[in-house]
PDB file of C-alpha atoms in Angstrom:
ATOM      1  CA  MET M   8      37.263 -16.587  10.877  1.00 49.00           C
ATOM      2  CA  SER M   9      33.684 -16.416  12.064  1.00 54.00           C
ATOM      3  CA  GLU M  10      31.308 -14.202  10.912  1.00 64.00           C
ATOM      4  CA  PHE M  11      29.385 -11.952  13.295  1.00 69.00           C
ATOM      5  CA  LYS M  12      25.629 -11.756  12.722  1.00 80.00           C
ATOM      6  CA  MET M  13      23.056  -9.992  14.855  1.00 81.00           C
ATOM      7  CA  GLN M  14      19.950 -12.038  14.878  1.00 83.00           C
ATOM      8  CA  PRO M  15      17.187  -8.767  14.100  1.00 85.00           C
ATOM      9  CA  ILE M  16      14.679  -7.628  16.471  1.00 86.00           C
ATOM     10  CA  GLU M  17      10.565  -8.273  15.636  1.00 89.00           C
ATOM     11  CA  ILE M  18       8.526  -5.310  15.221  1.00 89.00           C
ATOM     12  CA  VAL M  19       4.997  -6.118  16.171  1.00 89.00           C
ATOM     13  CA  ASP M  20       3.656  -2.896  15.002  1.00 88.00           C
ATOM     14  CA  PHE M  21       5.501   0.335  13.031  1.00 88.00           C
ATOM     15  CA  LYS M  22       3.677   3.364  12.965  1.00 89.00           C
ATOM     16  CA  ALA M  23       3.242   7.093  10.944  1.00 87.00           C
ATOM     17  CA  GLU M  24       3.816   9.630  14.009  1.00 90.00           C
ATOM     18  CA  HIS M  25       4.003  13.758  13.024  1.00 90.00           C
ATOM     19  CA  TYR M  26       5.914  15.138  10.500  1.00 89.00           C
ATOM     20  CA  VAL M  27       8.436  16.975  12.083  1.00 90.00           C
ATOM     21  CA  PRO M  28       8.174  20.791  11.600  1.00 90.00           C
ATOM     22  CA  ASP M  29      10.664  21.580   7.430  1.00 87.00           C
ATOM     23  CA  GLY M  30       8.088  18.871   6.590  1.00 82.00           C
ATOM     24  CA  LYS M  31      11.403  16.575   4.913  1.00 86.00           C
ATOM     25  CA  THR M  32      10.804  14.051   8.366  1.00 90.00           C
ATOM     26  CA  ILE M  33       9.086  11.799  10.081  1.00 90.00           C
ATOM     27  CA  VAL M  34       9.176  10.511  13.417  1.00 92.00           C
ATOM     28  CA  VAL M  35       8.244   6.793  13.055  1.00 91.00           C
ATOM     29  CA  SER M  36       7.194   4.315  16.651  1.00 92.00           C
ATOM     30  CA  LEU M  37       7.594   0.788  16.872  1.00 92.00           C
ATOM     31  CA  ALA M  38       6.864  -1.776  19.376  1.00 90.00           C
ATOM     32  CA  THR M  39       8.776  -4.954  19.850  1.00 90.00           C
ATOM     33  CA  LYS M  40       8.027  -8.446  20.544  1.00 88.00           C
ATOM     34  CA  GLN M  41      11.480  -8.128  22.992  1.00 86.00           C
ATOM     35  CA  SER M  42       9.918  -4.526  24.940  1.00 85.00           C
ATOM     36  CA  ASN M  43       6.725  -2.818  25.794  1.00 79.00           C
ATOM     37  CA  LYS M  44       8.085   0.400  25.457  1.00 89.00           C
ATOM     38  CA  ARG M  45       7.221   1.736  22.053  1.00 90.00           C
ATOM     39  CA  GLN M  46      11.054   3.622  20.719  1.00 92.00           C
ATOM     40  CA  LEU M  47      10.239   6.695  18.603  1.00 93.00           C
ATOM     41  CA  TYR M  48      13.053   7.913  15.526  1.00 93.00           C
ATOM     42  CA  THR M  49      12.734   9.951  12.985  1.00 93.00           C
ATOM     43  CA  LEU M  50      13.269   9.405   9.237  1.00 90.00           C
ATOM     44  CA  PRO M  51      13.815  11.317   6.343  1.00 88.00           C
ATOM     45  CA  VAL M  52      10.244  11.346   4.289  1.00 83.00           C
ATOM     46  CA  ALA M  53      12.231  10.831   1.115  1.00 81.00           C
ATOM     47  CA  SER M  54      13.748   7.339   2.059  1.00 83.00           C
ATOM     48  CA  LEU M  55      10.492   6.107   2.609  1.00 80.00           C
ATOM     49  CA  TYR M  56       9.629   6.160  -1.643  1.00 75.00           C
ATOM     50  CA  SER M  57      13.021   3.855  -1.545  1.00 76.00           C
ATOM     51  CA  PHE M  58      11.485   2.077   0.906  1.00 80.00           C
ATOM     52  CA  ILE M  59       8.042   1.760  -0.532  1.00 78.00           C
ATOM     53  CA  ALA M  60      11.281   0.682  -3.812  1.00 75.00           C
ATOM     54  CA  ASP M  61      12.915  -2.387  -1.990  1.00 79.00           C
ATOM     55  CA  LEU M  62       9.907  -4.387  -0.914  1.00 78.00           C
ATOM     56  CA  GLN M  63       8.205  -4.115  -4.573  1.00 73.00           C
ATOM     57  CA  LYS M  64      11.399  -4.747  -5.636  1.00 76.00           C
ATOM     58  CA  LEU M  65      11.729  -8.098  -2.970  1.00 78.00           C
ATOM     59  CA  GLN M  66       8.352  -8.538  -3.738  1.00 73.00           C
ATOM     60  CA  SER M  67       8.484  -9.250  -7.285  1.00 67.00           C
ATOM     61  CA  THR M  68      11.354 -11.340  -7.386  1.00 69.00           C
ATOM     62  CA  SER M  69      10.146 -13.853  -4.510  1.00 63.00           C
ATOM     63  CA  ARG M  70       6.555 -14.790  -5.302  1.00 54.00           C
ATOM     64  CA  PRO M  71       3.841 -12.734  -7.109  1.00 51.00           C
ATOM     65  CA  ALA M  72       1.729 -10.464  -6.366  1.00 47.00           C
ATOM     66  CA  GLN M  73      -1.361 -10.524  -3.605  1.00 48.00           C
ATOM     67  CA  GLY M  74      -3.671 -10.948  -5.974  1.00 48.00           C
ATOM     68  CA  THR M  75      -2.482 -11.652  -8.713  1.00 50.00           C
ATOM     69  CA  ALA M  76      -2.004 -14.947 -10.786  1.00 50.00           C
ATOM     70  CA  PRO M  77       1.237 -16.027 -12.021  1.00 49.00           C
ATOM     71  CA  PRO M  78       2.038 -15.540 -14.714  1.00 51.00           C
ATOM     72  CA  SER M  79       1.266 -18.641 -17.684  1.00 48.00           C
ATOM     73  CA  PRO M  80       4.052 -20.599 -19.112  1.00 46.00           C
ATOM     74  CA  GLY M  81       6.074 -19.212 -21.567  1.00 48.00           C
ATOM     75  CA  SER M  82       3.662 -16.140 -21.411  1.00 55.00           C
ATOM     76  CA  SER M  83       5.116 -13.096 -20.273  1.00 59.00           C
ATOM     77  CA  PRO M  84       3.405  -8.392 -20.334  1.00 61.00           C
ATOM     78  CA  ALA M  85       4.327  -6.396 -22.454  1.00 68.00           C
ATOM     79  CA  PRO M  86       6.542  -3.682 -21.387  1.00 72.00           C
ATOM     80  CA  GLY M  87       3.966  -0.749 -19.917  1.00 73.00           C
ATOM     81  CA  THR M  88       0.963  -3.088 -19.789  1.00 80.00           C
ATOM     82  CA  VAL M  89      -0.972  -3.323 -17.523  1.00 80.00           C
ATOM     83  CA  GLU M  90      -2.755  -5.943 -15.425  1.00 81.00           C
ATOM     84  CA  VAL M  91      -6.888  -5.431 -15.362  1.00 84.00           C
ATOM     85  CA  ALA M  92      -9.136  -7.332 -12.737  1.00 85.00           C
ATOM     86  CA  VAL M  93     -12.747  -6.237 -12.354  1.00 89.00           C
ATOM     87  CA  PRO M  94     -13.779  -7.310  -8.079  1.00 89.00           C
ATOM     88  CA  ARG M  95     -16.943  -9.059  -7.588  1.00 89.00           C
ATOM     89  CA  ALA M  96     -17.462  -6.811  -4.159  1.00 90.00           C
ATOM     90  CA  TRP M  97     -15.344  -4.194  -2.999  1.00 90.00           C
ATOM     91  CA  MET M  98     -15.294  -2.223   0.538  1.00 91.00           C
ATOM     92  CA  ALA M  99     -14.001   0.933   1.646  1.00 91.00           C
ATOM     93  CA  ARG M 100     -12.965   2.023   5.296  1.00 91.00           C
ATOM     94  CA  ALA M 101     -11.770   4.931   7.512  1.00 91.00           C
ATOM     95  CA  LEU M 102      -8.902   5.328   9.633  1.00 88.00           C
ATOM     96  CA  PRO M 103      -9.243   7.724  12.236  1.00 88.00           C
ATOM     97  CA  ASP M 104      -6.173   7.464  13.688  1.00 85.00           C
ATOM     98  CA  ARG M 105      -4.032   6.733  11.144  1.00 87.00           C
ATOM     99  CA  ARG M 106      -5.894   9.932   8.582  1.00 89.00           C
ATOM    100  CA  LEU M 107      -6.094   6.814   5.672  1.00 90.00           C
ATOM    101  CA  VAL M 108      -9.056   5.316   3.789  1.00 91.00           C
ATOM    102  CA  VAL M 109      -8.762   1.545   2.847  1.00 89.00           C
ATOM    103  CA  VAL M 110     -10.442   0.309   0.211  1.00 91.00           C
ATOM    104  CA  VAL M 111     -10.625  -3.095  -0.262  1.00 89.00           C
ATOM    105  CA  PHE M 112     -11.669  -5.208  -3.915  1.00 90.00           C
ATOM    106  CA  ASP M 113     -13.094  -9.022  -3.236  1.00 88.00           C
ATOM    107  CA  PRO M 114     -13.410  -8.732   0.516  1.00 84.00           C
ATOM    108  CA  GLN M 115     -12.186 -12.155   2.237  1.00 82.00           C
ATOM    109  CA  THR M 116     -10.887 -13.724  -1.337  1.00 83.00           C
ATOM    110  CA  GLU M 117      -7.911 -15.418  -2.031  1.00 82.00           C
ATOM    111  CA  LYS M 118      -7.567 -12.535  -4.552  1.00 83.00           C
ATOM    112  CA  GLN M 119      -7.861  -9.607  -1.475  1.00 85.00           C
ATOM    113  CA  VAL M 120      -6.001  -7.137  -2.467  1.00 88.00           C
ATOM    114  CA  ALA M 121      -6.195  -3.301  -0.368  1.00 88.00           C
ATOM    115  CA  TYR M 122      -4.878   0.066  -0.187  1.00 90.00           C
ATOM    116  CA  ALA M 123      -5.160   2.349   2.022  1.00 90.00           C
ATOM    117  CA  LEU M 124      -4.708   6.344   0.833  1.00 92.00           C
ATOM    118  CA  PRO M 125      -4.748  10.162   2.737  1.00 92.00           C
ATOM    119  CA  PRO M 126      -7.902  11.367   2.052  1.00 92.00           C
ATOM    120  CA  ASP M 127      -7.191  13.870  -0.234  1.00 92.00           C
ATOM    121  CA  ALA M 128      -6.053  11.504  -2.783  1.00 92.00           C
ATOM    122  CA  VAL M 129      -9.625  10.009  -2.358  1.00 93.00           C
ATOM    123  CA  ARG M 130     -11.293  13.048  -3.121  1.00 93.00           C
ATOM    124  CA  GLU M 131      -9.348  13.496  -5.930  1.00 94.00           C
ATOM    125  CA  MET M 132     -10.338   9.903  -7.123  1.00 94.00           C
ATOM    126  CA  ALA M 133     -14.063   9.524  -6.430  1.00 93.00           C
ATOM    127  CA  ALA M 134     -14.132  13.128  -8.437  1.00 94.00           C
ATOM    128  CA  ALA M 135     -12.037  11.398 -11.356  1.00 94.00           C
ATOM    129  CA  LEU M 136     -13.898   7.878 -11.191  1.00 93.00           C
ATOM    130  CA  VAL M 137     -17.398   9.840 -11.204  1.00 94.00           C
ATOM    131  CA  LYS M 138     -16.147  12.008 -14.254  1.00 92.00           C
ATOM    132  CA  GLN M 139     -14.487   8.928 -16.542  1.00 92.00           C
ATOM    133  CA  ALA M 140     -18.523   7.578 -15.221  1.00 92.00           C
ATOM    134  CA  GLU M 141     -20.271   9.960 -16.589  1.00 92.00           C
ATOM    135  CA  LYS M 142     -18.729   9.500 -19.842  1.00 91.00           C
ATOM    136  CA  LEU M 143     -19.515   6.294 -20.122  1.00 91.00           C
ATOM    137  CA  ALA M 144     -23.189   6.762 -18.999  1.00 90.00           C
ATOM    138  CA  THR M 145     -23.359   9.393 -22.041  1.00 88.00           C
ATOM    139  CA  GLN M 146     -22.419   7.324 -24.364  1.00 84.00           C
ATOM    140  CA  ALA M 147     -24.824   5.922 -27.043  1.00 70.00           C
ATOM    141  CA  PRO M 148     -25.309   2.372 -26.230  1.00 71.00           C
ATOM    142  CA  ASP M 149     -23.136   1.095 -29.571  1.00 64.00           C
ATOM    143  CA  LYS M 150     -20.411   2.997 -28.579  1.00 56.00           C
ATOM    144  CA  ALA M 151     -19.902   1.634 -25.144  1.00 50.00           C
ATOM    145  CA  ALA M 152     -20.173  -1.545 -26.435  1.00 54.00           C
ATOM    146  CA  LYS M 153     -16.967  -1.895 -28.835  1.00 54.00           C
TER     147      LYS M 153
END
């Protein structure tokens, strides 16, 4: 007995439109290659967190994360450690239609990594970065070298 398999519909654009008044649901729109008409759907916000976790799981099992080198043979990072890279350049750009700020590290290189954050998170991060930079600026030079 043959199993019927549906062919996936190719989405060419996916956009969060607005929150539903309950605050627990958002309206998203999809544009597909097969249709010129944009379709609207409601989506529980909580489901986005599991979707992001699924994406991260897929990424970690299928290929190394973009912008990072695969681990060298025989080495594996210890649990709870973070891989740190120092970018040579960065840039930031506001996306008013999406209400996001995009920060790109090492733009136009194969190490390029980008993050999109809402304005409030950017302000909090900016304040935290300035605070940490001030701590370094006030340290004695011999302590900073250690």
